[in-house]
Coordinates of C-alpha atoms in Angstrom, one line a residue:
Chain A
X1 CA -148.0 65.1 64.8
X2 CA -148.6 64.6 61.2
X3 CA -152.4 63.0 62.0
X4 CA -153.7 66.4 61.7
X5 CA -154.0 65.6 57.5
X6 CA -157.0 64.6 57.0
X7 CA -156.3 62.6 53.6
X8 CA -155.4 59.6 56.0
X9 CA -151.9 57.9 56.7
X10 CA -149.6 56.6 54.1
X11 CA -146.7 53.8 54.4
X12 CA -144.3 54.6 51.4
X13 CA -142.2 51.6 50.5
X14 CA -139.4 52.0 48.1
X15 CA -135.4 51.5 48.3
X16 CA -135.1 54.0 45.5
X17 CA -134.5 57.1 47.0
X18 CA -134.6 59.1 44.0
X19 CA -138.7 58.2 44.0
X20 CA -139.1 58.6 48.0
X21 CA -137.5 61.8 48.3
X22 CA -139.8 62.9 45.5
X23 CA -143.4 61.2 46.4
X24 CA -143.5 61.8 49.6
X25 CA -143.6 65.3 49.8
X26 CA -145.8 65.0 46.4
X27 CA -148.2 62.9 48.4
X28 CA -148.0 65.3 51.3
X29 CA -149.1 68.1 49.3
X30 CA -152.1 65.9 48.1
X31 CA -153.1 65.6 51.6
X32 CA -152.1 63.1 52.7
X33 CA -149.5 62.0 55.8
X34 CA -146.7 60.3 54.6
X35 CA -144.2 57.5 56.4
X36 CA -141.1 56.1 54.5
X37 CA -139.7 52.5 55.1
X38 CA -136.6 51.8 52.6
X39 CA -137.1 47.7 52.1
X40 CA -140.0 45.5 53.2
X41 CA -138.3 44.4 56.7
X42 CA -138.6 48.3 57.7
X43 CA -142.1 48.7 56.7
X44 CA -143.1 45.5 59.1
X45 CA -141.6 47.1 61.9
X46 CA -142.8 50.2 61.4
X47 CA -146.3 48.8 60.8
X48 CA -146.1 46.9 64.3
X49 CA -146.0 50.2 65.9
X50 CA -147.8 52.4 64.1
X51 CA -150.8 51.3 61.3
X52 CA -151.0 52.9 58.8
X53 CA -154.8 53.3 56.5
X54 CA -152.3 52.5 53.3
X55 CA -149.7 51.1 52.0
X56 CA -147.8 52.0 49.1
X57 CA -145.5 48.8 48.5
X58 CA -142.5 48.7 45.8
X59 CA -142.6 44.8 44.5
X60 CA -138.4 44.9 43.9
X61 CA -136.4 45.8 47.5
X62 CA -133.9 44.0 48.5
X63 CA -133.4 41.9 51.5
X64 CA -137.5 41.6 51.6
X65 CA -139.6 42.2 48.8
X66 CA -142.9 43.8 48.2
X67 CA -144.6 40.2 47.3
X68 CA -143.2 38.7 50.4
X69 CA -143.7 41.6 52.8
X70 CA -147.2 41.5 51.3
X71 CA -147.5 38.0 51.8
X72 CA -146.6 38.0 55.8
X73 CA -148.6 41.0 56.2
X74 CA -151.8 38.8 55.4
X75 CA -150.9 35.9 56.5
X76 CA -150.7 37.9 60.0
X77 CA -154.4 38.9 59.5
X78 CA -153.4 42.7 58.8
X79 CA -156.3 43.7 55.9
X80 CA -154.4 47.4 55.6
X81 CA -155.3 48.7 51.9
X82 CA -151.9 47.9 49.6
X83 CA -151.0 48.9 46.2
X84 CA -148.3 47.8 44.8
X85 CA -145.6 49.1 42.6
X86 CA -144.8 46.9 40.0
X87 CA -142.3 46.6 37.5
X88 CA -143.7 44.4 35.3
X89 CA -145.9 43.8 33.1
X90 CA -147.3 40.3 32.0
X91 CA -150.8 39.5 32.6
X92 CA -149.8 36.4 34.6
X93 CA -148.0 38.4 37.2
X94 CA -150.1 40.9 37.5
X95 CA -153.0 38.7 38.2
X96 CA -150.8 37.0 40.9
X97 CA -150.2 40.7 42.6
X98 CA -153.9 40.3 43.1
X99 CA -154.2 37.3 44.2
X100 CA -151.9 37.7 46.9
X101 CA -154.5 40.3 48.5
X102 CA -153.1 43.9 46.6
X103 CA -155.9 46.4 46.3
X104 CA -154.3 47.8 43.5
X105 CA -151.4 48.0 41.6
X106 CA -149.6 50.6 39.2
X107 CA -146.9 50.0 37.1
X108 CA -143.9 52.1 36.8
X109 CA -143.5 54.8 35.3
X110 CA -146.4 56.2 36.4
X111 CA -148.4 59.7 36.5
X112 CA -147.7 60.9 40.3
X113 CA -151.7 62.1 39.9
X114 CA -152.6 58.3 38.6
X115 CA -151.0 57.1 42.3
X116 CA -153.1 59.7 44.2
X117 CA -156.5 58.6 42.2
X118 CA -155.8 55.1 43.2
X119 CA -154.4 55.9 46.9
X120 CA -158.3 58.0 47.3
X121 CA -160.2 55.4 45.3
X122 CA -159.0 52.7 47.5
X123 CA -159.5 54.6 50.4
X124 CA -162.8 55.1 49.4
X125 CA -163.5 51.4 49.0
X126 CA -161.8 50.4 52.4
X127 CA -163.6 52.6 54.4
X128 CA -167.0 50.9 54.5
X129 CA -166.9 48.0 57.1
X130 CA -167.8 45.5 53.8
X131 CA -164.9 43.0 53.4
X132 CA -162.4 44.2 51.1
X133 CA -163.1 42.4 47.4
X134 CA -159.6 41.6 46.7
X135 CA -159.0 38.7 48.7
X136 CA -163.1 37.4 48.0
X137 CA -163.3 34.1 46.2
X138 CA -166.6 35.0 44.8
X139 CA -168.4 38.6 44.2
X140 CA -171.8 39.5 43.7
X141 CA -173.9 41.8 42.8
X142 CA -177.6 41.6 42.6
X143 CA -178.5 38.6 40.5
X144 CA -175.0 38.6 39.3
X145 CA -172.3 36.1 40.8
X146 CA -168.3 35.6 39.5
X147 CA -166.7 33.0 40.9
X148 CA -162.9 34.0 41.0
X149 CA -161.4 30.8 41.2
X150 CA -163.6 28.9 39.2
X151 CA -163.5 31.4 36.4
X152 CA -167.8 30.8 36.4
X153 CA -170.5 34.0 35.9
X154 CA -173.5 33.0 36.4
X155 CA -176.7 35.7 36.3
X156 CA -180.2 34.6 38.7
X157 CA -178.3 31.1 39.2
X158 CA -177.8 30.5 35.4
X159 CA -174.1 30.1 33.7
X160 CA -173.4 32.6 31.5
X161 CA -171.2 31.6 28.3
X162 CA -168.4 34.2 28.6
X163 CA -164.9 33.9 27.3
X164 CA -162.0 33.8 29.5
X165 CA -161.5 37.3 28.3
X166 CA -164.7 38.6 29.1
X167 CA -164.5 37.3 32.3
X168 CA -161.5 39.0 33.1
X169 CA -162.8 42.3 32.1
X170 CA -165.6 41.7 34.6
X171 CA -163.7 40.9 37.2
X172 CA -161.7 44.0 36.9
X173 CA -165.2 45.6 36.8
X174 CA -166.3 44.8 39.5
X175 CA -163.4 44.6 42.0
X176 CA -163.1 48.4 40.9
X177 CA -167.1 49.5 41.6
X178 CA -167.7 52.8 41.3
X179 CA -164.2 54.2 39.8
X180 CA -163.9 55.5 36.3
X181 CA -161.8 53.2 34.5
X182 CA -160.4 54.4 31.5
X183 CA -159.6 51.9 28.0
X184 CA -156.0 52.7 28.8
X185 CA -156.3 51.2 32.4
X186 CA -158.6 48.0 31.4
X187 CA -156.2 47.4 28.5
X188 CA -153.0 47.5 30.6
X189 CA -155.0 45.7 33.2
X190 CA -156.8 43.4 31.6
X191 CA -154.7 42.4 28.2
X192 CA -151.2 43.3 29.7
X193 CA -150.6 45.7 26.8
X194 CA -151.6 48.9 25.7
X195 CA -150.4 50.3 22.2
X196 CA -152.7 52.9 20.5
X197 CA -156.2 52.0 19.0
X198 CA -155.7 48.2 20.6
X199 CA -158.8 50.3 22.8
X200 CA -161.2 48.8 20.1
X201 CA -160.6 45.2 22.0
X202 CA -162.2 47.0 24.9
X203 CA -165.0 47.9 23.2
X204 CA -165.6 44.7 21.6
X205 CA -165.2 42.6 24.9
X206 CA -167.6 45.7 26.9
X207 CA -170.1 44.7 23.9
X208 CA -170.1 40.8 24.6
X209 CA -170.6 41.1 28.1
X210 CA -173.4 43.8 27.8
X211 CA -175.2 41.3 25.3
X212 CA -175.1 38.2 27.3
X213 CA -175.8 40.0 31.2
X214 CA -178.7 41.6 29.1
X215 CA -177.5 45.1 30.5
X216 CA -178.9 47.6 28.4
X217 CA -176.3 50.3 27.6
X218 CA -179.1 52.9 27.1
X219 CA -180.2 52.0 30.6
X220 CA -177.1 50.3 32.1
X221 CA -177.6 48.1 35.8
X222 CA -173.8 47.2 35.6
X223 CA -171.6 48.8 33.4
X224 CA -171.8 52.3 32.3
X225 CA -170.4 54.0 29.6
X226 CA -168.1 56.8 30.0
X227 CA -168.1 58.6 26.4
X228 CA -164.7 59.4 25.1
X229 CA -163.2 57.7 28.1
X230 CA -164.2 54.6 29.2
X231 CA -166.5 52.4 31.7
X232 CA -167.5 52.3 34.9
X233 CA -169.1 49.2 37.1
X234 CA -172.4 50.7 38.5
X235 CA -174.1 48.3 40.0
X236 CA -172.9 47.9 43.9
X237 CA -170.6 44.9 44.9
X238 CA -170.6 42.9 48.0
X239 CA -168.5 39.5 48.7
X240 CA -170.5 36.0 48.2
X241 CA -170.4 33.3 50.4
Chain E
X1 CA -116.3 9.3 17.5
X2 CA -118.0 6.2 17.1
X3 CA -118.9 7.3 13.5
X4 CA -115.4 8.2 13.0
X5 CA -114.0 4.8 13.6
X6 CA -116.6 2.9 11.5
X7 CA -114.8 3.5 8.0
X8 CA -111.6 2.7 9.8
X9 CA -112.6 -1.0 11.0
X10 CA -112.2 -2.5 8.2
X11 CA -108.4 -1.3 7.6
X12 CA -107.7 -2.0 11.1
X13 CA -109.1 -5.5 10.5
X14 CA -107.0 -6.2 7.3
X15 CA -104.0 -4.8 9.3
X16 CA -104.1 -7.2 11.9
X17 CA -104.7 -10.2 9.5
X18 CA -101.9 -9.4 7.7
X19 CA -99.4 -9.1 10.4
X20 CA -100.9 -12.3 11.6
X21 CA -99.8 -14.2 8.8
X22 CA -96.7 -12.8 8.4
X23 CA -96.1 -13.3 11.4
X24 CA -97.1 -16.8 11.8
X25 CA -96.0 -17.7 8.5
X26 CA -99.2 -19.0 7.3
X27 CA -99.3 -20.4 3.3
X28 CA -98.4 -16.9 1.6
X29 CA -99.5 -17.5 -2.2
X30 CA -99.7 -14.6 -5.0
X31 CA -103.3 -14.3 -5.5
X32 CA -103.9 -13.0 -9.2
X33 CA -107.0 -11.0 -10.1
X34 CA -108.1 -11.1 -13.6
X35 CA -111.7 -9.5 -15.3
X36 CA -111.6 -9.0 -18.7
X37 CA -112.0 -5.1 -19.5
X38 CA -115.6 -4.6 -19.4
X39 CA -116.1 -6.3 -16.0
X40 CA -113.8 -3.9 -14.9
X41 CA -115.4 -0.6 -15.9
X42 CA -118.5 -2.1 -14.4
X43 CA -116.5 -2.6 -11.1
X44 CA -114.9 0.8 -11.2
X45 CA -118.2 2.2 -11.8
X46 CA -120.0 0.2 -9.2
X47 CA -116.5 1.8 -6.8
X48 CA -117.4 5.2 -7.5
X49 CA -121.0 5.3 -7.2
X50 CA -120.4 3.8 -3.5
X51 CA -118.4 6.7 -3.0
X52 CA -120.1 9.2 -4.3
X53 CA -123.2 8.0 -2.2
X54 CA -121.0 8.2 1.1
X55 CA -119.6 11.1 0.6
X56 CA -123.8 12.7 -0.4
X57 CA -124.6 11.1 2.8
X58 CA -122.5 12.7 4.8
X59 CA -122.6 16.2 3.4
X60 CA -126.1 16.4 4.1
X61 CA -126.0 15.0 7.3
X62 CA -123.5 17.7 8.0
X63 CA -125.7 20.2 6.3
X64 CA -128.5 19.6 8.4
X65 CA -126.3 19.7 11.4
X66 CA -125.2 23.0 10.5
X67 CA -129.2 24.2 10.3
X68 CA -129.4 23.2 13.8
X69 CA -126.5 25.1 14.8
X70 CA -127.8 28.1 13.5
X71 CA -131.2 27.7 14.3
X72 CA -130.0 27.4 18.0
X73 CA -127.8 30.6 17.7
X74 CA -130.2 32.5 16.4
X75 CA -132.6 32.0 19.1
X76 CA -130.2 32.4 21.4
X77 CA -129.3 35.7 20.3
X78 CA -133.2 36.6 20.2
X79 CA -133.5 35.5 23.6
X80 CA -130.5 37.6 24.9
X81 CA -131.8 40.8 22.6
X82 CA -135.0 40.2 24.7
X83 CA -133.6 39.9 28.1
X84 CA -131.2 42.7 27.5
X85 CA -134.2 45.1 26.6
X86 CA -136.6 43.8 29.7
X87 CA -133.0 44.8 31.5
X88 CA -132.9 47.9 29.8
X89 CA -136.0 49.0 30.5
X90 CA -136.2 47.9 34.3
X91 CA -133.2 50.3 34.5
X92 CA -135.4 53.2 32.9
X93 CA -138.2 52.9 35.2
X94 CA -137.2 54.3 38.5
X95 CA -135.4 57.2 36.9
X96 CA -138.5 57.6 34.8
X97 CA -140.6 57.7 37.7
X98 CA -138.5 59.8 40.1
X99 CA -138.6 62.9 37.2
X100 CA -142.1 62.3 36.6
X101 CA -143.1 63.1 40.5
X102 CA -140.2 66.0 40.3
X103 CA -141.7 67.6 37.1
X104 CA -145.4 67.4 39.2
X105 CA -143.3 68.5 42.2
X106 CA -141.8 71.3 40.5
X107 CA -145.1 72.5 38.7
X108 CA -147.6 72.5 41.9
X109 CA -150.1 74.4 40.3
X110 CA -148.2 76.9 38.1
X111 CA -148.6 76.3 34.1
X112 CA -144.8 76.4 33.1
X113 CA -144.3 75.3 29.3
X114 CA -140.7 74.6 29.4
X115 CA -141.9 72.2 32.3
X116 CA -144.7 70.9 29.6
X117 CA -141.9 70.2 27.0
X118 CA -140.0 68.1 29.6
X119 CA -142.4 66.0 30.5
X120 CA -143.7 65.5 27.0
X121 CA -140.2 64.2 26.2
X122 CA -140.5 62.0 29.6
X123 CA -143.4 60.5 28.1
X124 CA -141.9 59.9 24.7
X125 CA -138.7 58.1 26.3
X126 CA -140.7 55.6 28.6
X127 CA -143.3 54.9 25.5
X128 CA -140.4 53.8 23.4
X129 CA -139.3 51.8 26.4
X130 CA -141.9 50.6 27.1
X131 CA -143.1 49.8 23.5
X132 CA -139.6 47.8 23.1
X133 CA -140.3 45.9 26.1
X134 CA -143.8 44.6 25.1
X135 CA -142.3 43.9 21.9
X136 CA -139.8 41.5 23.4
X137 CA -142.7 40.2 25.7
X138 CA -144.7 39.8 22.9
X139 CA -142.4 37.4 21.5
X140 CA -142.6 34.8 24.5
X141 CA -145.8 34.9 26.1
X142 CA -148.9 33.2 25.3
X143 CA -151.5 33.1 22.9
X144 CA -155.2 33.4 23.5
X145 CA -155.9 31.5 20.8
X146 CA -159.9 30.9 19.6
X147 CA -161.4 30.6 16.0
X148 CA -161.0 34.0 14.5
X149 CA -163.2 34.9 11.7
X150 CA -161.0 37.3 9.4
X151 CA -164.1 38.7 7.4
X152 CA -165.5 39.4 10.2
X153 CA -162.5 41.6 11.6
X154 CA -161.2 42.9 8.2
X155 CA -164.7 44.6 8.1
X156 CA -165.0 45.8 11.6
X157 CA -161.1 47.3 10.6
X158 CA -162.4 49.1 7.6
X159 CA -165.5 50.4 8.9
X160 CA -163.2 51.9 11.7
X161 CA -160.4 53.3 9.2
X162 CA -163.1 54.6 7.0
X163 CA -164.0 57.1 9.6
X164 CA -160.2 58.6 9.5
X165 CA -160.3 62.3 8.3
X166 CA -157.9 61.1 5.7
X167 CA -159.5 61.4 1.8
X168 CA -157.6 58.0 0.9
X169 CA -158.6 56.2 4.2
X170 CA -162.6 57.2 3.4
X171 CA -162.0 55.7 0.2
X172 CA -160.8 52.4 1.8
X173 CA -161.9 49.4 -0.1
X174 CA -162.3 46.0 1.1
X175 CA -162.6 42.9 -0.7
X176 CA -163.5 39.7 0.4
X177 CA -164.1 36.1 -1.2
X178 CA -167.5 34.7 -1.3
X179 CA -167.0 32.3 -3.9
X180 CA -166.5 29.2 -3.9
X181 CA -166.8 29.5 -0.1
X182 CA -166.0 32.5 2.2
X183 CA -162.2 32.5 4.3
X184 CA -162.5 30.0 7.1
X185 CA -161.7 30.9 10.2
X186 CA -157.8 30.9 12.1
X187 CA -156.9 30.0 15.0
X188 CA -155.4 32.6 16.7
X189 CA -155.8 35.6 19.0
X190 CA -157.8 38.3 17.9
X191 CA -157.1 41.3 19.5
X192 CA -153.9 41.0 18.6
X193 CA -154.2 40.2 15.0
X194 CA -156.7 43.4 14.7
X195 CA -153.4 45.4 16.2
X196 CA -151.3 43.8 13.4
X197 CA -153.9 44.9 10.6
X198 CA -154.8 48.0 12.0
X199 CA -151.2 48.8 12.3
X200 CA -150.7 48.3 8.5
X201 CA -153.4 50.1 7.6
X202 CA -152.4 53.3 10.2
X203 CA -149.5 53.3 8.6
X204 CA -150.8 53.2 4.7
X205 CA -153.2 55.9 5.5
X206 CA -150.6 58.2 7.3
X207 CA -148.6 58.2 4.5
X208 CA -151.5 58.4 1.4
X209 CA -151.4 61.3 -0.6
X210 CA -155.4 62.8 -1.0
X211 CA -155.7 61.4 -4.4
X212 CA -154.1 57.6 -3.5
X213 CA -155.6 54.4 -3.0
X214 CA -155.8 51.9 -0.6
X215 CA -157.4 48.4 -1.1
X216 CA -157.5 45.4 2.0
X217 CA -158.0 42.0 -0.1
X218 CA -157.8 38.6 1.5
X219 CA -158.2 34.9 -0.1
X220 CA -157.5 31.5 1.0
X221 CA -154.1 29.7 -0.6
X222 CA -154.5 26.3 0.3
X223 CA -153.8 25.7 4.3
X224 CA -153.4 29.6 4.9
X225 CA -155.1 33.1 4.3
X226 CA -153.0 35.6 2.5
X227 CA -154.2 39.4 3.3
X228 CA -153.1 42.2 1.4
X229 CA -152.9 45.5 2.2
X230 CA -152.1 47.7 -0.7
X231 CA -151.5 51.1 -1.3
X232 CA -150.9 53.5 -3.9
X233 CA -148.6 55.8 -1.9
X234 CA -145.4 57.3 -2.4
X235 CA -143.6 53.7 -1.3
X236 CA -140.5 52.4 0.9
X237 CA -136.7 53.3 -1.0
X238 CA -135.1 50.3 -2.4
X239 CA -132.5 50.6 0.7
X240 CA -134.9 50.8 3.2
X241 CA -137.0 47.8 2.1
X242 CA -134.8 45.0 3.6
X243 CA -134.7 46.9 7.2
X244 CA -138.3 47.3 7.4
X245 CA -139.8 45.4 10.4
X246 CA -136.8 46.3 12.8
X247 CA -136.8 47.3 16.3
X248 CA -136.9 51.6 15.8
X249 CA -136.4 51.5 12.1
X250 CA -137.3 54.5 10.6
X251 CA -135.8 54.6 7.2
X252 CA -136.0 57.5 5.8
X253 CA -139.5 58.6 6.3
X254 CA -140.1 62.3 7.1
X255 CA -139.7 63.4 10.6
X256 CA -143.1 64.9 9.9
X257 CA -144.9 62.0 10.3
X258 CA -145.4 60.5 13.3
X259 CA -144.4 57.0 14.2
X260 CA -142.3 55.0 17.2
X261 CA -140.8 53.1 14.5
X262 CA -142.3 50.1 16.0
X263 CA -145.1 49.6 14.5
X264 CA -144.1 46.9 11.5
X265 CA -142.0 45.2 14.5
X266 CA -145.0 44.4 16.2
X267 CA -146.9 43.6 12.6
X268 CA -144.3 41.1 12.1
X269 CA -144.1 39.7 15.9
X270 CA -147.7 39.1 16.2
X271 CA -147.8 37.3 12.4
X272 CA -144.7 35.2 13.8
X273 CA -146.3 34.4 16.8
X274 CA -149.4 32.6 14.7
X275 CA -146.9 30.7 12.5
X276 CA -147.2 33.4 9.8
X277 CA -144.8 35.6 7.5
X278 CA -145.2 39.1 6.5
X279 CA -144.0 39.7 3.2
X280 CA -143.4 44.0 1.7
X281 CA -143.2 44.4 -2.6
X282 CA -142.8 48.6 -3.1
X283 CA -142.0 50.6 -5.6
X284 CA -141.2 53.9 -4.9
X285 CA -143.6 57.1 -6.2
X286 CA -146.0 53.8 -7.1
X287 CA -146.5 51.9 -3.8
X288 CA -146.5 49.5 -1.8
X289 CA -148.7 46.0 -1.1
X290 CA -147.6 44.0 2.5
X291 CA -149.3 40.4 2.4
X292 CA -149.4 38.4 5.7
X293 CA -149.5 34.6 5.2
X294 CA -151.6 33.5 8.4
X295 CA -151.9 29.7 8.2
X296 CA -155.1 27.9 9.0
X297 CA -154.6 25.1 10.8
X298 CA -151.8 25.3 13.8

């Protein structure tokens, strides 16, 4: 019925009404075929009988919550692309929203347009048959290896003295390859907050990890500079065993 | 109540002893005490220095106990400002969302201004939001604290506000010991004590008439760093002085120039949260000078 949009299928999960009735024809204009389960409980039934390429998953429903619908979903062995609406916004919990095997999150209020980027960029990423990075332990890319767990870089088998900020930032990098991440994004992302000029940080923690991974930024083999906007991770990432 | 009945032992105890013997009708003789005068002036002294020593005792043991009452109510109160905001503002979101996909909704390609004006106004609402929300987050979470080498930053800061189109921010001068040794370093986190600084000197600039001047000075004061920022601006009213540093505060600074009101909140938050204090001197139609005290060792 709605399969003939080619954008792919979404799962929108939200008990707020007010957002449902408004997204999903938003998303449906984008291009996109759009589902709507009002609490996680509905979206695992509906996903049962019908799979959808993504999931757009509230974090606060009542009766089952994003976390825990996420939770059950992978703990069933269903790898369907998730991004998560959150509410929140300390670093800690965001991290854990990752950790927990989210592709991506966004934290309300956000720009309707913001949602679509993330829905396509995910998409995008999903769509090779390479394992999805979120739920890797370790990435790599060339000669360059981060150990997620172990909060360890280490370049041609060599440790690389980063600070746990820095390693962050990579991180984000890198499970992001490709996209065009602005300061605004890393900031919110990375630091948990983003008032005006705090941008700087970004630039100072882009400069420390240039200057220790020897990446020229003339030249760059990881991280590329976006003038006036941001950065974006070049170099291409695959999951280490 | 233990305390309570210590002082009242030793009544108790005479009380009993008395009704003992009178009771028992023990040998009753009229004891007779006699001192000759000066004996008894030393006596009464000796009487009412032991008073006076009990009753010092216990005022400041009462005093202190009162510190701790407050000190526990006004946290308390902090901590229910900040869960009522994080409330507040997990109320805003949804709605804040919904009429953000409407407006996009509504637009769907067509440029409409009034739309434009809406959704400006959006934005402003769930920035203050927002902004109050990090504020009160700001307050509890953690610290990445490392060494933070102040010179270092103050002069990465000014080289940044130097390139401001403002005369009085290109004029920006910075001045830093060197003798007998240069600033040490703090421990603290760094990003966030760049936000603090920058925010003072956003906020000296924004207000600096072309011809005004605006000096950064920092030196070490025994176990802290004192930095200055100073400014020969127009300067804070008298009244508006002691409300400086409060949530949305605006005094009465022109409409003109932009501001969330936030900004000295967050200056004083983040000094706070290193164990520092943020002190503001103005005159007004002379200047002003805001110091933070940042200690050195935590």
């Amino acid at each position: 019925m709605e399969r003939a949009k080619s954008g792919g299928n979404i799962l929108l999960v939200d008990d707020d009404e007010a957002i449902t009735a408004n997204l999903a024809p938003f998303l449906e204009r984008a291009g996109f075929a759009v589902a709507v389960a009002a609490d996680g409980e509905a979206a695992l039934e509906r996903i049962a009988s019908a799979q959808p390429d993504l999931i757009v998953l509230d974090v606060l429903m009542p009766r089952l919550d994003g976390r825990e619908t996420l939770r059950r979903l992978r703990h069933a062995g269903n790898r369907t692309p998730v991004i998560l609406l959150t509410q929140v916004g300390s670093p800690v919990e965001r991290a854990i929203a990752l950790d927990e095997g989210a592709d991506d999150y966004l934290k309300k209020p956000f720009e309707p347009y913001e949602l679509v980027a993330r829905i396509r960029a995910v998409l995008r990423r999903s769509q090779g048959d390479a394992p999805s990075l979120a739920g890797a332990a370790r990435l790599r890319c060339g000669k360059l290896e981060l150990d997620r767990q172990a909060r360890r870089v280490t370049l041609d088998g060599q440790e690389v003295p980063l600070t746990a900020k820095a390693i962050s930032v990579l991180e984000y990098l890198m499970l992001h390859p490709d996209e065009a991440l602005s300061r605004e994004r890393l900031l919110d992302a990375v630091w948990g907050w983003d008032y005006p000029a705090a941008t700087r940080a970004v630039d100072s923690r882009m400069a420390e990890l240039r200057r220790l991974l020897h990446d020229d930024a003339a030249n760059p083999q990881f991280i590329e500079t976006l003038v006036g906007y941001g950065y974006r991770f070049i170099g291409r990432v695959g999951v280490a065993l | 109540m233990k305390k309570l009945l210590l002082p009242v032992l030793p009544l108790a105890l005479g009380l009993t002893l008395a009704l003992i013997w009178r009771l028992e009708r023990w040998p009753d003789p009229i004891l007779y005490l006699r001192a000759d005068l000066a004996t008894w002036l030393l006596l009464l002294g000796l009487a009412l220095s032991l008073g006076a020593a009990l009753s010092v005792g216990a005022w400041a043991l009462a005093g202190r106990r009162w510190a701790q009452v407050l000190a526990r109510a006004r946290q308390d109160e902090a901590e229910e400002h900040r869960r009522f905001i994080r409330r507040l503002d997990h109320e805003l979101k949804n709605p804040l969302t919904a009429i953000r996909i409407a407006l996009a909704n509504a637009v769907a390609g067509k440029d409409d201004p009034i739309i434009g004006s809406v959704r400006s106004q959006v934005d402003r609402i769930a920035r203050v939001s927002a902004d109050l929300r990090k504020l009160a987050d700001l307050e509890a979470q953690a610290l990445e604290v490392e060494p933070v080498d102040l010179a270092e930053l103050l002069t990465e800061l000014v080289e940044m506000v130097r390139r401001r189109p403002e005369p009085a921010a290109q004029r920006l001068q910075l001045a830093l010991p060197r003798a007998p040794w240069p600033l040490p370093p703090i421990a603290g986190d760094r990003d966030l004590l760049f936000l603090a600084l920058h925010n003072l000197l956003d906020n000296a600039c924004k207000f600096a008439r072309p011809e005004d001047t605006i000096e950064v000075r920092a030196i070490e004061d025994s176990a802290a760093v004192l930095i200055d920022v100073a400014d020969t601006g127009p300067g804070v009213p008298e009244e508006d002085l002691p409300h400086l540093g409060e949530e949305l505060y605006r005094g009465s600074a022109p409409r003109s120039v932009e501001g969330s009101g936030l900004g000295l909140a967050l200056v004083r938050a983040i000094v706070a949260r290193h164990g520092g204090a943020m002190a503001i001197r103005s005159r007004q139609g002379r200047g002003t000078v805001v110091t933070l005290r940042l200690p050195v060792t935590r």
